[in-house]
Amino acid sequence: MENPAVTAPAEGFFPSFLLVTCGTLLAALLGAAHRLGLFYQLMHKVDETSVRHGGENVAAVLRAHGVRFIFTLVGGHISPLLVACEKLGIRVVDTRHEVTAVFAADAVARLTGTVGVAAVTAGPGLTNTVTAVKNAQVAQSPVLLLGGAASTLLQKRGALQAIDQMSLFRPLCKFCASVRRVRDIIPTLRAAMAAAQSGTPGPVFVELPVDVLYPYYMVQKEMVPAKLPKGLMGRVISWYLKNCLANLFVGAWEPQPEGPLPLDIPQASPQQVQRCVEILSRAKKPLLLLGSQALLPPVPADKLRAAVETLGVPCFLGGMARGLLGRNHPLHIRQNRGAALKKADVVLLAGAVCDFRLSYGRILSHKSKIIIINRNRDDMLLNSDIFWKPQEAVQGDVASFMLKLVEGLQGQMWAPEWAEELREADRQKEQTFREKAAMPVAQHLNPLRVLQLVEETLPDNSFLVVDGGDFVATAAYLVQPRGPLRWLDPGAFGTLGVGAGFALGAKLCQPDAEVWCLFGDGAFGYSLIEFDTFVRHKIPVMALVGNDAGWTQISREQVPRLGSNVACGLAYTDYHKAAMGLGAQGLLLSRENEDHVVKVLRDGQQQCRDGHPVVINILIGRTDFRDGSISV
C-alpha cells in the first residue's frame, strides 16, 4: 500500500512550476508589448494623413524658450527643423564650418543669459563641433547642440554618417539624450534647456534621428517597403516595421507644454554669508577677484556693479567679468595682480578658480584669509589640498552671494590708502607700457602703439572679441572693454578659432553696437572663410589682424629653449585682399602709413556702419613686451 505522504510534494510541484512559468512568460510578453509601444497605441492614435513633422516640435520649443537665432551648417538629416524654425521667425544663420556655429551659439548664451542653439548634421557634422562644445563646457556656457542622426532602425547597420554620437558627447555635456519618438521631442528639449542653465551651466546635446524629424508619409515610404516578402517571416517583418512606424508617430501631435522648466540654481546659506561678512569686516587690505560666473543670471550686471561699488573693495576682473566697472573705475585694478594678492589680508575669489590662471593657488599668500564662492564644488576646491586653503568655501551663485554680502556689510568702510597703493602700482606699470609703445621696432609697426591707438579709438558701444596668442594677450593689458558683457574670449580652454563665431553671435545680439575682433594672424586662419558668412548674412564686423608672420607666443619660448623656430613661421599674408575676395572690405596698416593708424581705423568703422564686414591687416614687428610669458 502506497504512502500518500511520499507523493504529495511531487503533486504540488507541477502546478507551482506551471504557475511560475506562466507568470514569467506573461511578464516577458507584457514587457515586450510595453517596449513595442502597444499599450500606448491602445490609448493614443497615429494621424497617418498629417503632413506635420518633428522639426515643428523642435522649433515650437525653441520659440517658447525665447530663442531668436539658430546657427547651423545645413544637412539633410536636420533640414526639417531648420525650415520649421524659419517659419516660426527664428533666424537661421548658416556658417561655413560647424565649429563656428557652436561658437556663435556660445556667444549668444554668454551675452543674453539664455541658451544658445546650434544644429548640425550627423557624423562629421557633429565631430566638427567637438572643440567648440568642449570650450563651452570649460567656459561653463549653456549651449544646446542639436544633432542629426541616422534613422532609428538603421543605426549600427552601416547607414550613411552613422556613428555612436552619444558616446562622443557624454563626456562633454551635462545632458545627453537621443529622441526615439516624435512625442518625446518636446519633453526632451525642455529638460535639456533646463539642464544647460541649472547648477553650473554647460553644453547639452540632443540627438534627433532623421525619422523623428520628417513627416509620416516620407518615413513610411522609407521604412515600410511597398513589396513585402512572402511567408510567415515576411508577415512578421511587415508587422514589426508597421509597428515601429506607428510607435514613432503615435501621439505625436497631442498638445504638450513647451515653455521653460524651473531652474535649479544653488544659493549660499544665510549662515555662510554671515561668516563671510564677519571675516571681511575685520579686513584691513581686502581684495576681490571676480570671474565669469559672476555675470551669470539671475542677477543683472548693473545690480552686480552697484554691489561691487557699494562694497568698495579694490578688485581684479577676469573672463566675462571684464568691463563690469567700465573704463578707469577707481576700484578696478588692472596690473600687478600677483603682488596685490601677496599683500592682501582677505581675498574674495568670486567665481575665480585656482587653476593655471592663479598659479594653481600658489599665487595666494598663506597669511591671507581666502573666501571662495562658486557654483561648482570641484572648481571651488581645485588644488586646495596642495597649495592653498579656503577660510570659507561657499557653493552657490556668485552674484546673488555678492548682493547678500554687501547687505550684511552695510556701512563698512576700508582705509583708502590700500586702494591708492594699488592704483599707484597700476600707474607705474602703465607708464612702462607707454615707454615700450614709443620704442621703435626692427620692421613694421610697434604692436603696443597700435593697441594704444585702438584703445583711444574704441567707441563706448563696442564689443571686443579676442582670438589669438601674443597680439591678443598684449591687448588684454592695453585695451579696456567699455562695459559688462562686452569682452568675449575663449575662456580657460584657450581655444584658437573662436573669433568669427563669437563675432557673429555678438553682432546678432547687439546689432546697433560695433563689434571689434582682435586676431592674431595665426588664429585668423581659422576665421577667414567666415567672412563669406558675414557678407551673405549682412553682418558688419571689423577684424584687426596683428600680422607678425608667425606663431609668436610659441616661438618666444621655443627658440630660446630649443634653438629652433620650426613650425612657428608664417608669412606677411595679404589677409585684407583675401577678405576682399570673399566680398568684404580690406584695409592695410604698415610702416608706410603709420601716421594714419587712427584714420584707417575710422575708415574701417565707417565701412562697418555702411554695412560691410571689414578686415584691417596690421603688419606688426616683434617686441620684448611678453618675454617670459608661458604658453604651456
XYZ file of C-alpha atoms in Angstrom:
632
model
C 0.000 0.000 0.000
C 1.420 3.424 -1.085
C 2.117 6.090 1.422
C 0.256 9.247 0.178
C 2.647 11.472 2.129
C 5.522 10.445 -0.138
C 3.836 11.632 -3.383
C 2.328 14.875 -2.045
C 5.362 17.096 -2.734
C 5.581 15.904 -6.334
C 1.888 16.570 -6.894
C 2.289 20.162 -5.612
C 5.462 20.848 -7.621
C 3.997 20.788 -11.121
C 1.184 23.330 -10.531
C 3.716 25.678 -8.873
C 6.177 25.217 -11.725
C 3.441 25.896 -14.280
C 2.335 28.969 -12.363
C 5.865 30.414 -12.217
C 6.467 29.594 -15.878
C 3.223 31.163 -16.992
C 3.863 34.223 -14.826
C 7.356 34.643 -16.236
C 6.094 34.247 -19.788
C 3.286 36.731 -19.180
C 5.705 39.247 -17.672
C 8.007 38.857 -20.667
C 5.116 39.348 -23.055
C 3.895 42.419 -21.184
C 7.430 43.828 -21.156
C 7.803 43.225 -24.885
C 4.411 44.831 -25.522
C 5.475 47.851 -23.500
C 8.776 48.178 -25.372
C 6.963 47.913 -28.682
C 4.577 50.666 -27.593
C 1.470 48.515 -27.935
C -0.159 49.778 -24.722
C 0.446 53.409 -25.634
C -1.025 52.787 -29.086
C -4.227 51.476 -27.481
C -4.857 54.842 -25.830
C -3.458 57.234 -28.449
C -3.700 57.491 -32.196
C -1.465 57.869 -35.212
C -2.553 60.546 -37.653
C -1.453 58.941 -40.911
C -2.799 61.822 -43.001
C -0.883 64.599 -41.234
C 1.896 66.396 -43.120
C 3.342 67.786 -39.892
C 6.848 66.767 -38.897
C 9.049 66.616 -35.804
C 11.012 69.677 -36.837
C 7.924 71.725 -35.996
C 8.022 70.410 -32.412
C 11.681 71.393 -32.149
C 11.000 74.904 -33.393
C 7.998 75.312 -31.075
C 10.104 74.536 -28.007
C 12.876 76.896 -29.092
C 10.408 79.717 -29.669
C 8.757 79.089 -26.292
C 12.190 79.465 -24.681
C 12.838 82.803 -26.371
C 15.414 81.505 -28.852
C 15.958 84.104 -31.593
C 18.791 82.514 -33.576
C 19.834 79.030 -34.552
C 23.277 78.500 -36.058
C 23.917 75.691 -38.484
C 25.677 74.165 -41.425
C 22.909 72.545 -43.406
C 22.487 68.799 -43.867
C 19.627 66.573 -44.958
C 19.347 64.988 -41.516
C 18.278 68.313 -39.956
C 16.505 70.147 -42.795
C 13.001 69.860 -41.262
C 13.930 71.627 -38.037
C 15.681 74.451 -39.923
C 12.670 75.004 -42.164
C 10.341 74.947 -39.159
C 12.493 77.480 -37.288
C 12.411 79.822 -40.255
C 8.605 79.592 -40.408
C 8.307 80.487 -36.718
C 10.519 83.548 -37.080
C 13.701 82.084 -35.582
C 16.590 83.381 -37.665
C 18.597 80.567 -39.244
C 22.251 81.549 -39.720
C 24.371 79.118 -41.713
C 28.151 79.173 -41.339
C 30.972 77.673 -43.362
C 32.120 75.328 -40.600
C 30.142 73.616 -37.851
C 32.587 74.725 -35.167
C 31.713 78.350 -35.963
C 28.016 77.589 -35.480
C 28.649 76.351 -31.937
C 30.980 79.251 -31.111
C 28.239 81.640 -32.263
C 25.707 79.856 -30.055
C 28.181 80.118 -27.175
C 28.433 83.891 -27.669
C 24.639 84.240 -27.681
C 24.439 82.245 -24.448
C 27.017 84.433 -22.725
C 25.550 87.739 -23.868
C 21.853 87.014 -23.366
C 21.849 84.769 -20.313
C 19.739 82.228 -22.218
C 20.633 79.073 -24.111
C 22.486 79.411 -27.415
C 21.431 76.874 -30.036
C 23.299 75.178 -32.871
C 22.072 72.401 -35.153
C 24.371 70.268 -37.286
C 24.037 67.166 -39.394
C 25.055 63.649 -38.427
C 28.519 62.102 -38.308
C 31.210 64.529 -39.490
C 28.874 67.449 -38.917
C 28.858 66.592 -35.233
C 32.511 65.600 -34.938
C 33.415 69.022 -36.336
C 31.803 70.641 -33.279
C 33.735 68.784 -30.590
C 36.285 71.543 -29.898
C 33.606 74.209 -29.560
C 31.466 72.026 -27.293
C 34.456 71.314 -25.064
C 35.249 75.021 -24.983
C 31.674 75.733 -23.859
C 31.999 73.075 -21.167
C 35.194 74.602 -19.776
C 33.752 78.138 -20.071
C 30.501 76.971 -18.401
C 28.351 78.286 -21.225
C 24.779 76.967 -21.709
C 24.724 75.746 -25.303
C 22.186 73.366 -26.851
C 23.609 71.260 -29.664
C 21.027 69.542 -31.863
C 22.500 66.749 -33.915
C 21.038 64.794 -36.777
C 21.391 61.009 -36.844
C 20.608 58.004 -38.977
C 17.071 56.635 -38.657
C 16.377 54.607 -35.549
C 16.133 51.268 -37.403
C 19.346 51.811 -39.362
C 21.660 52.741 -36.530
C 24.551 50.267 -36.097
C 23.742 48.853 -39.554
C 26.169 50.858 -41.667
C 23.949 53.826 -42.539
C 25.432 56.985 -44.041
C 27.292 59.087 -41.435
C 26.101 56.801 -38.634
C 28.444 56.656 -35.621
C 27.960 56.316 -31.876
C 27.375 60.017 -31.296
C 26.131 59.641 -27.738
C 29.414 58.156 -26.508
C 31.237 61.038 -28.149
C 29.277 63.772 -26.357
C 28.563 62.249 -22.945
C 31.960 63.339 -21.555
C 31.446 66.855 -22.924
C 27.841 67.624 -21.988
C 25.758 67.902 -18.836
C 22.808 66.228 -20.523
C 22.692 63.850 -23.494
C 19.600 62.247 -24.974
C 18.610 60.524 -28.187
C 14.963 61.039 -29.164
C 13.296 57.863 -30.371
C 9.668 59.010 -30.838
C 8.194 62.232 -32.126
C 6.146 62.715 -28.967
C 9.378 62.746 -26.916
C 10.905 65.726 -28.738
C 9.212 68.401 -26.630
C 9.849 66.978 -23.128
C 13.428 66.046 -24.031
C 14.255 69.536 -25.286
C 12.649 71.197 -22.273
C 14.716 69.010 -19.945
C 17.878 69.750 -21.935
C 17.316 73.520 -21.821
C 16.773 73.427 -18.060
C 19.858 71.278 -17.514
C 22.013 73.660 -19.578
C 21.190 76.586 -17.270
C 20.871 74.875 -13.882
C 23.680 74.440 -11.368
C 26.934 75.033 -13.199
C 25.858 75.970 -16.736
C 27.201 73.991 -19.642
C 26.507 72.434 -23.034
C 23.807 69.812 -23.643
C 23.281 67.503 -26.606
C 20.081 66.142 -28.126
C 20.302 63.629 -30.964
C 17.404 63.718 -33.424
C 17.302 60.711 -35.771
C 16.097 61.558 -39.234
C 12.848 59.569 -38.886
C 11.633 61.641 -35.910
C 12.042 64.863 -37.915
C 10.350 64.033 -41.241
C 6.569 63.614 -41.916
C 4.755 60.298 -41.575
C 4.304 59.687 -45.294
C 8.006 60.182 -46.024
C 9.130 57.939 -43.181
C 6.569 55.320 -44.172
C 7.948 55.260 -47.699
C 11.459 54.620 -46.407
C 10.627 52.319 -43.506
C 7.918 50.023 -44.925
C 8.763 48.632 -48.393
C 5.932 48.639 -50.912
C 6.581 44.991 -51.746
C 6.925 42.876 -48.623
C 8.461 39.386 -48.532
C 6.002 36.482 -48.543
C 5.526 33.748 -45.981
C 5.378 33.751 -42.226
C 8.671 35.609 -41.796
C 7.546 38.240 -44.293
C 4.352 38.825 -42.327
C 6.338 39.093 -39.066
C 8.736 41.626 -40.607
C 5.830 43.563 -42.085
C 4.062 43.742 -38.725
C 7.250 44.750 -36.934
C 8.042 47.581 -39.371
C 4.500 48.914 -39.312
C 4.503 48.817 -35.518
C 7.814 50.695 -35.401
C 6.315 53.323 -37.688
C 3.207 53.600 -35.537
C 5.272 53.864 -32.355
C 7.312 56.664 -33.905
C 4.247 58.798 -34.604
C 1.634 57.760 -32.057
C 0.556 60.778 -30.003
C 2.974 62.959 -31.958
C 0.707 65.987 -32.309
C -1.099 65.916 -28.965
C -0.714 69.223 -27.099
C 2.172 69.395 -24.622
C 3.627 72.247 -22.549
C 6.517 73.807 -24.467
C 7.804 76.517 -22.132
C 10.787 76.582 -19.777
C 11.068 74.315 -16.756
C 12.177 75.728 -13.383
C 15.940 76.111 -12.991
C 17.974 74.792 -10.085
C 20.473 77.498 -9.125
C 22.442 76.873 -5.901
C 22.398 79.632 -3.283
C 24.624 80.357 -0.310
C 23.031 79.763 3.071
C 22.478 82.733 5.434
C 24.939 81.174 7.882
C 27.678 81.031 5.239
C 27.022 84.620 4.197
C 27.218 85.760 7.810
C 30.546 84.014 8.383
C 31.954 85.726 5.296
C 30.616 89.080 6.495
C 32.483 88.621 9.763
C 35.750 87.692 8.029
C 35.591 90.612 5.608
C 34.541 93.122 8.262
C 37.867 92.575 10.054
C 39.984 93.031 6.911
C 42.467 95.875 6.519
C 43.559 95.100 2.933
C 40.703 93.193 1.266
C 40.871 92.225 -2.392
C 38.145 90.973 -4.739
C 38.683 88.775 -7.792
C 35.594 88.442 -9.990
C 35.385 85.713 -12.636
C 32.951 84.820 -15.403
C 30.414 83.131 -13.117
C 29.644 86.495 -11.537
C 27.884 87.567 -14.744
C 25.506 84.593 -14.897
C 21.754 85.098 -14.451
C 19.606 85.689 -12.496
C 21.319 88.852 -11.191
C 21.649 91.572 -13.877
C 25.085 93.055 -14.487
C 24.026 96.543 -13.364
C 22.943 95.232 -9.953
C 26.235 93.397 -9.536
C 28.150 96.526 -10.479
C 26.214 98.540 -7.900
C 27.003 95.900 -5.269
C 30.732 95.985 -6.068
C 30.760 99.774 -5.883
C 28.902 99.727 -2.564
C 31.300 97.137 -1.175
C 34.207 99.437 -2.005
C 36.861 96.723 -2.174
C 39.579 97.003 -4.864
C 39.028 94.348 -7.474
C 40.511 92.487 -10.417
C 38.162 91.414 -13.197
C 38.654 88.356 -15.385
C 36.852 86.484 -18.135
C 33.304 87.675 -18.787
C 33.557 89.975 -15.744
C 35.933 92.234 -17.681
C 34.321 95.592 -18.276
C 31.912 95.283 -15.344
C 33.035 98.647 -13.950
C 33.576 100.352 -17.304
C 36.761 102.299 -18.056
C 39.088 103.776 -15.431
C 36.953 102.977 -12.405
C 38.859 103.756 -9.161
C 38.081 100.293 -7.713
C 39.266 98.435 -10.812
C 42.905 97.402 -10.537
C 44.345 96.081 -13.812
C 48.062 95.410 -13.247
C 50.341 93.677 -10.712
C 47.770 91.151 -9.542
C 50.377 88.813 -8.098
C 51.888 91.493 -5.871
C 48.447 92.646 -4.725
C 47.451 89.110 -3.749
C 50.587 88.715 -1.662
C 49.759 91.872 0.314
C 46.019 91.333 0.816
C 44.863 90.036 4.197
C 41.454 88.843 2.910
C 40.911 87.662 -0.659
C 37.440 87.039 -2.036
C 37.522 84.719 -5.057
C 34.084 85.307 -6.558
C 33.842 82.921 -9.482
C 37.631 82.834 -9.853
C 39.311 79.405 -9.879
C 42.745 78.369 -8.605
C 43.860 76.817 -11.876
C 46.804 77.887 -14.058
C 45.455 81.445 -14.137
C 46.200 81.785 -10.401
C 49.257 79.517 -10.495
C 47.130 76.686 -9.060
C 46.742 78.707 -5.851
C 50.452 79.270 -5.286
C 49.997 82.968 -6.002
C 47.887 83.315 -2.844
C 49.593 84.219 0.413
C 49.399 81.726 3.264
C 48.807 84.686 5.543
C 45.652 85.714 3.664
C 42.205 84.537 4.608
C 40.566 83.191 1.468
C 36.827 83.235 0.821
C 35.768 81.444 -2.346
C 32.313 81.321 -3.906
C 31.488 79.160 -6.910
C 28.540 77.191 -8.263
C 30.782 74.204 -8.961
C 32.244 72.373 -5.975
C 35.126 70.820 -7.893
C 36.187 74.191 -9.291
C 35.760 75.795 -5.888
C 38.176 73.428 -4.170
C 40.616 72.909 -7.042
C 44.169 72.457 -5.666
C 43.018 73.405 -2.160
C 44.629 70.241 -0.817
C 48.039 71.252 -2.187
C 48.808 74.947 -2.497
C 46.109 76.869 -0.643
C 43.282 76.546 1.882
C 39.975 78.439 1.961
C 38.819 80.014 5.188
C 35.276 79.767 3.854
C 34.132 77.855 0.744
C 30.610 78.664 -0.402
C 28.846 76.732 -3.149
C 26.264 78.991 -4.722
C 25.509 81.668 -7.287
C 28.250 84.283 -7.231
C 26.275 87.458 -7.948
C 23.458 86.545 -5.538
C 26.088 85.966 -2.851
C 27.678 89.352 -3.558
C 24.350 91.120 -3.090
C 23.787 89.381 0.260
C 27.363 90.086 1.353
C 27.006 93.803 0.645
C 23.746 93.886 2.539
C 25.462 92.357 5.571
C 28.358 94.835 5.339
C 26.252 97.987 5.082
C 28.240 100.989 6.250
C 31.557 99.111 6.263
C 34.476 101.292 5.126
C 38.100 100.464 4.389
C 41.110 102.731 4.639
C 41.612 104.493 1.274
C 45.400 104.028 1.457
C 45.110 100.381 0.375
C 43.261 101.153 -2.870
C 45.562 104.109 -3.557
C 48.629 101.893 -3.133
C 47.276 99.521 -5.757
C 46.325 102.361 -8.115
C 49.817 103.832 -7.864
C 51.306 100.463 -8.837
C 48.905 100.491 -11.794
C 50.093 103.914 -12.875
C 53.730 102.898 -12.721
C 53.122 99.755 -14.763
C 51.163 101.653 -17.382
C 53.978 104.187 -17.665
C 56.318 101.338 -18.640
C 53.749 100.336 -21.289
C 53.840 103.855 -22.737
C 57.614 103.781 -22.842
C 57.644 100.435 -24.645
C 54.991 101.671 -27.087
C 57.232 104.586 -28.031
C 60.218 102.369 -28.810
C 60.916 101.592 -32.478
C 60.807 98.019 -33.729
C 63.001 96.458 -36.392
C 60.279 96.400 -39.027
C 56.637 97.318 -39.468
C 54.608 98.769 -36.575
C 55.016 98.564 -32.827
C 52.011 96.453 -31.683
C 51.827 98.281 -28.340
C 51.462 101.620 -30.085
C 48.807 100.251 -32.415
C 46.831 98.833 -29.494
C 47.085 102.111 -27.583
C 45.508 103.849 -30.557
C 42.827 101.142 -30.720
C 42.067 101.865 -27.067
C 41.725 105.579 -27.821
C 39.502 104.945 -30.852
C 37.224 102.251 -29.496
C 33.664 103.584 -29.073
C 31.630 103.210 -25.909
C 29.093 100.880 -27.537
C 31.707 98.424 -28.777
C 32.109 94.698 -28.145
C 35.584 93.208 -28.106
C 36.110 89.697 -29.438
C 39.640 88.375 -28.927
C 41.148 85.356 -30.643
C 44.864 84.748 -30.691
C 48.085 84.434 -28.748
C 50.729 87.116 -28.430
C 48.865 90.039 -30.032
C 45.671 89.330 -28.092
C 47.478 88.771 -24.771
C 49.174 92.133 -25.272
C 45.782 93.715 -25.967
C 44.468 92.369 -22.654
C 46.873 94.756 -20.889
C 46.150 97.783 -23.055
C 42.568 97.684 -24.363
C 39.650 98.062 -21.964
C 36.112 96.798 -22.620
C 33.608 99.592 -22.297
C 31.066 97.812 -20.135
C 29.882 94.481 -18.739
C 29.487 91.563 -21.152
C 31.452 93.441 -23.810
C 34.556 91.238 -23.834
C 34.463 87.767 -25.381
C 37.427 85.443 -25.092
C 37.501 81.631 -25.265
C 37.972 81.163 -21.531
C 40.196 78.748 -19.662
C 40.472 76.246 -22.535
C 42.486 78.774 -24.556
C 40.915 77.737 -27.856
C 42.008 79.365 -31.091
C 39.363 79.893 -33.760
C 36.557 81.333 -31.622
C 36.693 84.765 -33.265
C 34.302 84.511 -36.202
C 31.643 82.628 -34.251
C 31.830 84.938 -31.244
C 31.658 87.989 -33.511
C 28.671 86.545 -35.355
C 26.772 85.886 -32.140
C 27.682 89.256 -30.624
C 26.577 91.303 -33.630
C 23.272 89.454 -33.906
C 22.566 90.030 -30.213
C 23.539 93.713 -30.373
C 23.015 94.897 -33.968
C 23.494 98.569 -33.054
C 26.873 98.009 -31.378
C 30.269 97.926 -33.063
C 31.965 94.527 -32.893
C 35.757 94.755 -32.991
C 37.657 91.478 -33.341
C 41.302 91.374 -32.307
C 43.001 88.467 -34.084
C 46.485 87.100 -34.134
C 47.478 86.183 -37.667
C 47.676 82.514 -36.698
C 44.198 82.474 -35.179
C 42.748 84.445 -38.090
C 43.376 81.479 -40.355
C 40.509 79.666 -38.626
C 38.051 82.509 -39.191
C 38.898 83.924 -42.611
C 36.363 81.832 -44.564
C 33.554 83.042 -42.296
C 33.799 86.489 -43.870
C 31.755 84.834 -46.578
C 29.158 84.199 -43.846
C 29.307 87.820 -42.700
C 28.826 89.048 -46.260
C 25.925 86.709 -47.068
C 24.078 87.480 -43.843
C 24.966 91.193 -43.857
C 26.825 91.080 -40.538
C 29.182 94.096 -40.419
C 32.015 93.344 -38.011
C 35.578 94.677 -38.008
C 38.602 92.410 -37.679
C 42.001 93.785 -36.682
C 44.678 91.221 -37.559
C 48.005 91.611 -35.748
C 50.178 90.168 -38.512
C 53.704 89.357 -37.342
C 54.116 86.392 -39.685
C 54.338 83.745 -37.024
C 53.004 81.838 -34.055
C 54.861 84.294 -31.843
C 53.571 83.145 -28.457
C 55.092 79.729 -29.130
C 58.305 80.917 -30.746
C 59.024 83.189 -27.742
C 59.749 80.037 -25.729
C 60.637 77.514 -28.389
C 63.543 79.416 -29.927
C 65.497 80.255 -26.740
C 64.765 76.917 -25.090
C 65.100 74.531 -28.001
C 67.036 76.529 -30.549
C 64.628 76.200 -33.458
C 61.711 78.127 -34.932
C 60.356 75.054 -36.705
C 56.583 75.202 -37.444
C 56.330 78.703 -35.929
C 56.792 80.693 -39.096
C 54.001 82.177 -41.193
C 54.082 84.880 -43.891
C 53.030 88.512 -44.032
C 49.973 87.341 -45.929
C 47.607 89.819 -47.577
C 44.670 88.887 -45.376
C 42.873 92.076 -46.349
C 42.937 91.021 -50.003
C 41.692 87.544 -49.135
C 38.757 89.138 -47.304
C 38.038 91.306 -50.349
C 37.894 88.139 -52.436
C 35.088 86.954 -50.136
C 33.148 90.189 -50.625
C 34.304 92.047 -47.504
C 36.273 95.291 -47.314
C 40.023 95.159 -46.724
C 42.480 97.731 -45.401
C 46.230 97.611 -44.760
C 48.228 99.201 -41.947
C 52.007 99.167 -42.245
C 55.005 101.381 -41.655
C 54.180 103.240 -44.839
C 51.045 104.708 -43.258
C 51.961 104.511 -39.554
C 50.994 108.170 -39.099
C 47.462 107.343 -40.215
C 46.578 104.450 -37.892
C 43.590 106.243 -36.396
C 42.386 107.343 -39.840
C 42.471 103.751 -41.109
C 40.594 102.582 -38.007
C 37.998 105.309 -38.583
C 37.680 104.289 -42.229
C 37.041 100.719 -41.123
C 34.402 101.900 -38.666
C 32.628 103.879 -41.373
C 32.598 100.928 -43.751
C 31.062 98.817 -40.985
C 28.415 101.456 -40.437
C 27.723 101.263 -44.166
C 27.008 97.555 -43.728
C 30.281 95.939 -44.777
C 32.409 93.452 -42.853
C 35.991 94.768 -42.695
C 39.447 93.232 -42.275
C 42.316 95.534 -41.303
C 45.604 93.739 -41.888
C 48.127 95.282 -39.452
C 51.759 94.444 -40.140
C 53.499 94.443 -36.760
C 57.024 93.808 -35.551
C 58.353 91.913 -32.566
C 58.853 93.398 -29.088
C 60.046 92.053 -25.747
C 56.772 93.057 -24.064
C 55.738 89.484 -23.242
C 59.135 87.847 -22.854
C 58.886 85.187 -20.189
C 55.161 84.580 -20.731
C 54.068 80.962 -20.754
C 52.167 79.058 -23.425
C 52.030 75.629 -21.749
